[in-house]
Amino acid sequence: MRSAFVPALLVAAIGCAAATEALAQNTYVQTVRNEIARHESDILSRGYRQDREMMTGSLRDDARETNMISLQGGVAYVIQGGCDQDCDDFDLRIRDPNGNQLAEDVGTDDWPRLTFTATVTGQYRLESIMPGCRTSPCYWGAQVYRR
């Protein structure tokens, strides 16, 4: 009887730990959403609209990550970034399908914004860079808008 109880207890403990971690991650992602929303009215007032779901991720201090995003040539875009309360510097950079840099925001702040027009239709590389994360990992987000 005891041998069946221990594995069940272990499974329950692992399930609780996973649920706690998921709840914490959701809290950080909501913080990122709120940070991006603080800057959204300015973007929307210039005729842009959200183009897709917000991209999210987490990075350790001084780490970077690249995500591929499909963009349409000739369309004006804004990508607004934001990060959680543990981050004090977050940067974004975008490259076209040929690897040419179109825009970057590497200022010392936690709300980078890229404004550019896609040169051709294709897969673009959005680089997220975390130069200032006090408590790793830091959660980040990037919302794509188009006009």
Tab-separated table of C-alpha atoms in Angstrom:
chain	number	residue	atom	x	y	z
A	1	MET	CA	0.000	0.000	0.000
A	2	ARG	CA	2.786	2.406	0.917
A	3	SER	CA	4.613	1.883	-2.387
A	4	ALA	CA	1.585	3.149	-4.387
A	5	PHE	CA	1.175	6.177	-2.121
A	6	VAL	CA	4.708	7.555	-2.599
A	7	PRO	CA	4.543	7.776	-6.434
A	8	ALA	CA	1.079	9.358	-6.237
A	9	LEU	CA	2.362	11.911	-3.755
A	10	LEU	CA	5.362	12.622	-5.990
A	11	VAL	CA	3.113	13.147	-9.033
A	12	ALA	CA	0.887	15.510	-7.036
A	13	ALA	CA	3.903	17.503	-5.832
A	14	ILE	CA	5.294	17.819	-9.362
A	15	GLY	CA	1.864	18.900	-10.616
A	16	CYS	CA	1.621	21.598	-7.915
A	17	ALA	CA	5.125	22.858	-8.718
A	18	ALA	CA	4.309	23.050	-12.436
A	19	ALA	CA	1.053	24.895	-11.714
A	20	THR	CA	2.876	27.365	-9.446
A	21	GLU	CA	5.518	27.987	-12.120
A	22	ALA	CA	2.824	28.497	-14.796
A	23	LEU	CA	0.982	30.964	-12.545
A	24	ALA	CA	4.215	32.924	-11.942
A	25	GLN	CA	4.950	32.978	-15.682
A	26	ASN	CA	1.409	34.220	-16.415
A	27	THR	CA	1.915	37.028	-13.877
A	28	TYR	CA	5.140	38.117	-15.571
A	29	VAL	CA	3.571	37.910	-19.046
A	30	GLN	CA	0.644	40.049	-17.819
A	31	THR	CA	3.152	42.611	-16.535
A	32	VAL	CA	4.740	42.671	-20.005
A	33	ARG	CA	1.305	43.070	-21.655
A	34	ASN	CA	0.555	46.006	-19.354
A	35	GLU	CA	3.899	47.617	-20.176
A	36	ILE	CA	3.241	47.393	-23.912
A	37	ALA	CA	-0.349	48.639	-23.447
A	38	ARG	CA	1.036	51.813	-21.788
A	39	HIS	CA	2.577	52.755	-25.143
A	40	GLU	CA	-0.196	51.500	-27.426
A	41	SER	CA	-2.430	54.593	-27.581
A	42	ASP	CA	0.358	56.587	-29.247
A	43	ILE	CA	0.807	53.856	-31.865
A	44	LEU	CA	-2.934	53.456	-32.532
A	45	SER	CA	-3.387	57.242	-32.821
A	46	ARG	CA	-0.972	57.178	-35.773
A	47	GLY	CA	-3.201	54.772	-37.728
A	48	TYR	CA	-1.574	51.465	-36.792
A	49	ARG	CA	-3.447	48.365	-35.625
A	50	GLN	CA	-2.335	45.146	-33.967
A	51	ASP	CA	-1.206	42.678	-36.603
A	52	ARG	CA	-0.948	39.452	-34.557
A	53	GLU	CA	-0.715	38.033	-31.064
A	54	MET	CA	2.041	39.405	-28.859
A	55	MET	CA	5.268	37.386	-28.944
A	56	THR	CA	6.691	36.553	-25.528
A	57	GLY	CA	9.746	34.879	-24.119
A	58	SER	CA	12.253	34.969	-21.318
A	59	LEU	CA	15.951	35.714	-21.339
A	60	ARG	CA	18.771	35.737	-18.840
A	61	ASP	CA	20.960	38.824	-18.372
A	62	ASP	CA	23.028	39.617	-21.500
A	63	ALA	CA	21.230	36.952	-23.547
A	64	ARG	CA	19.529	37.291	-26.922
A	65	GLU	CA	16.959	35.382	-28.953
A	66	THR	CA	15.856	35.562	-32.586
A	67	ASN	CA	12.294	34.991	-33.786
A	68	MET	CA	11.208	34.779	-37.410
A	69	ILE	CA	8.149	36.834	-38.358
A	70	SER	CA	6.329	37.114	-41.683
A	71	LEU	CA	5.921	40.670	-42.940
A	72	GLN	CA	4.408	42.110	-46.107
A	73	GLY	CA	6.567	44.247	-48.396
A	74	GLY	CA	5.679	47.940	-48.611
A	75	VAL	CA	3.724	47.913	-45.333
A	76	ALA	CA	4.641	50.266	-42.469
A	77	TYR	CA	5.162	48.485	-39.133
A	78	VAL	CA	5.781	49.356	-35.515
A	79	ILE	CA	7.064	46.733	-33.100
A	80	GLN	CA	6.669	47.764	-29.470
A	81	GLY	CA	8.645	45.853	-26.886
A	82	GLY	CA	8.416	45.649	-23.131
A	83	CYS	CA	9.693	43.562	-20.261
A	84	ASP	CA	8.858	42.670	-16.682
A	85	GLN	CA	9.730	44.481	-13.450
A	86	ASP	CA	13.049	42.623	-13.105
A	87	CYS	CA	14.377	44.119	-16.334
A	88	ASP	CA	15.767	47.627	-16.716
A	89	ASP	CA	17.129	47.396	-20.273
A	90	PHE	CA	15.597	45.542	-23.219
A	91	ASP	CA	16.479	46.056	-26.893
A	92	LEU	CA	15.052	45.050	-30.271
A	93	ARG	CA	16.566	44.786	-33.747
A	94	ILE	CA	14.923	43.717	-37.041
A	95	ARG	CA	16.604	42.347	-40.174
A	96	ASP	CA	15.026	41.762	-43.574
A	97	PRO	CA	15.123	38.383	-45.380
A	98	ASN	CA	18.555	39.285	-46.831
A	99	GLY	CA	20.012	40.047	-43.397
A	100	ASN	CA	19.992	43.836	-43.788
A	101	GLN	CA	19.214	45.704	-40.576
A	102	LEU	CA	16.079	47.825	-40.969
A	103	ALA	CA	15.725	49.239	-37.466
A	104	GLU	CA	17.024	48.905	-33.947
A	105	ASP	CA	16.309	50.406	-30.551
A	106	VAL	CA	19.233	49.801	-28.222
A	107	GLY	CA	18.607	52.712	-25.873
A	108	THR	CA	18.985	52.190	-22.139
A	109	ASP	CA	15.315	51.612	-21.360
A	110	ASP	CA	12.866	48.724	-21.107
A	111	TRP	CA	10.388	49.688	-23.840
A	112	PRO	CA	12.085	49.548	-27.264
A	113	ARG	CA	10.149	50.576	-30.356
A	114	LEU	CA	10.975	49.794	-33.983
A	115	THR	CA	9.335	51.832	-36.770
A	116	PHE	CA	10.043	50.758	-40.343
A	117	THR	CA	8.582	49.734	-43.694
A	118	ALA	CA	9.106	46.134	-44.786
A	119	THR	CA	11.206	46.087	-47.939
A	120	VAL	CA	9.873	42.809	-49.371
A	121	THR	CA	7.363	40.161	-48.368
A	122	GLY	CA	9.091	37.419	-46.435
A	123	GLN	CA	10.553	36.149	-43.184
A	124	TYR	CA	12.186	38.828	-41.037
A	125	ARG	CA	14.458	38.206	-38.036
A	126	LEU	CA	13.413	39.979	-34.857
A	127	GLU	CA	16.235	39.936	-32.331
A	128	SER	CA	15.369	40.409	-28.650
A	129	ILE	CA	18.313	41.429	-26.476
A	130	MET	CA	18.355	41.597	-22.657
A	131	PRO	CA	21.319	43.727	-21.497
A	132	GLY	CA	19.772	44.523	-18.106
A	133	CYS	CA	18.066	41.743	-16.147
A	134	ARG	CA	18.400	41.994	-12.354
A	135	THR	CA	16.676	38.677	-11.519
A	136	SER	CA	17.003	36.022	-14.237
A	137	PRO	CA	15.150	35.145	-16.247
A	138	CYS	CA	13.401	38.334	-17.344
A	139	TYR	CA	10.207	38.030	-19.374
A	140	TRP	CA	9.800	40.113	-22.524
A	141	GLY	CA	7.151	40.747	-25.153
A	142	ALA	CA	6.897	42.350	-28.570
A	143	GLN	CA	3.669	43.468	-30.239
A	144	VAL	CA	3.591	43.979	-34.029
A	145	TYR	CA	1.393	46.760	-35.450
A	146	ARG	CA	0.804	47.604	-39.100
A	147	ARG	CA	-0.635	50.541	-41.008
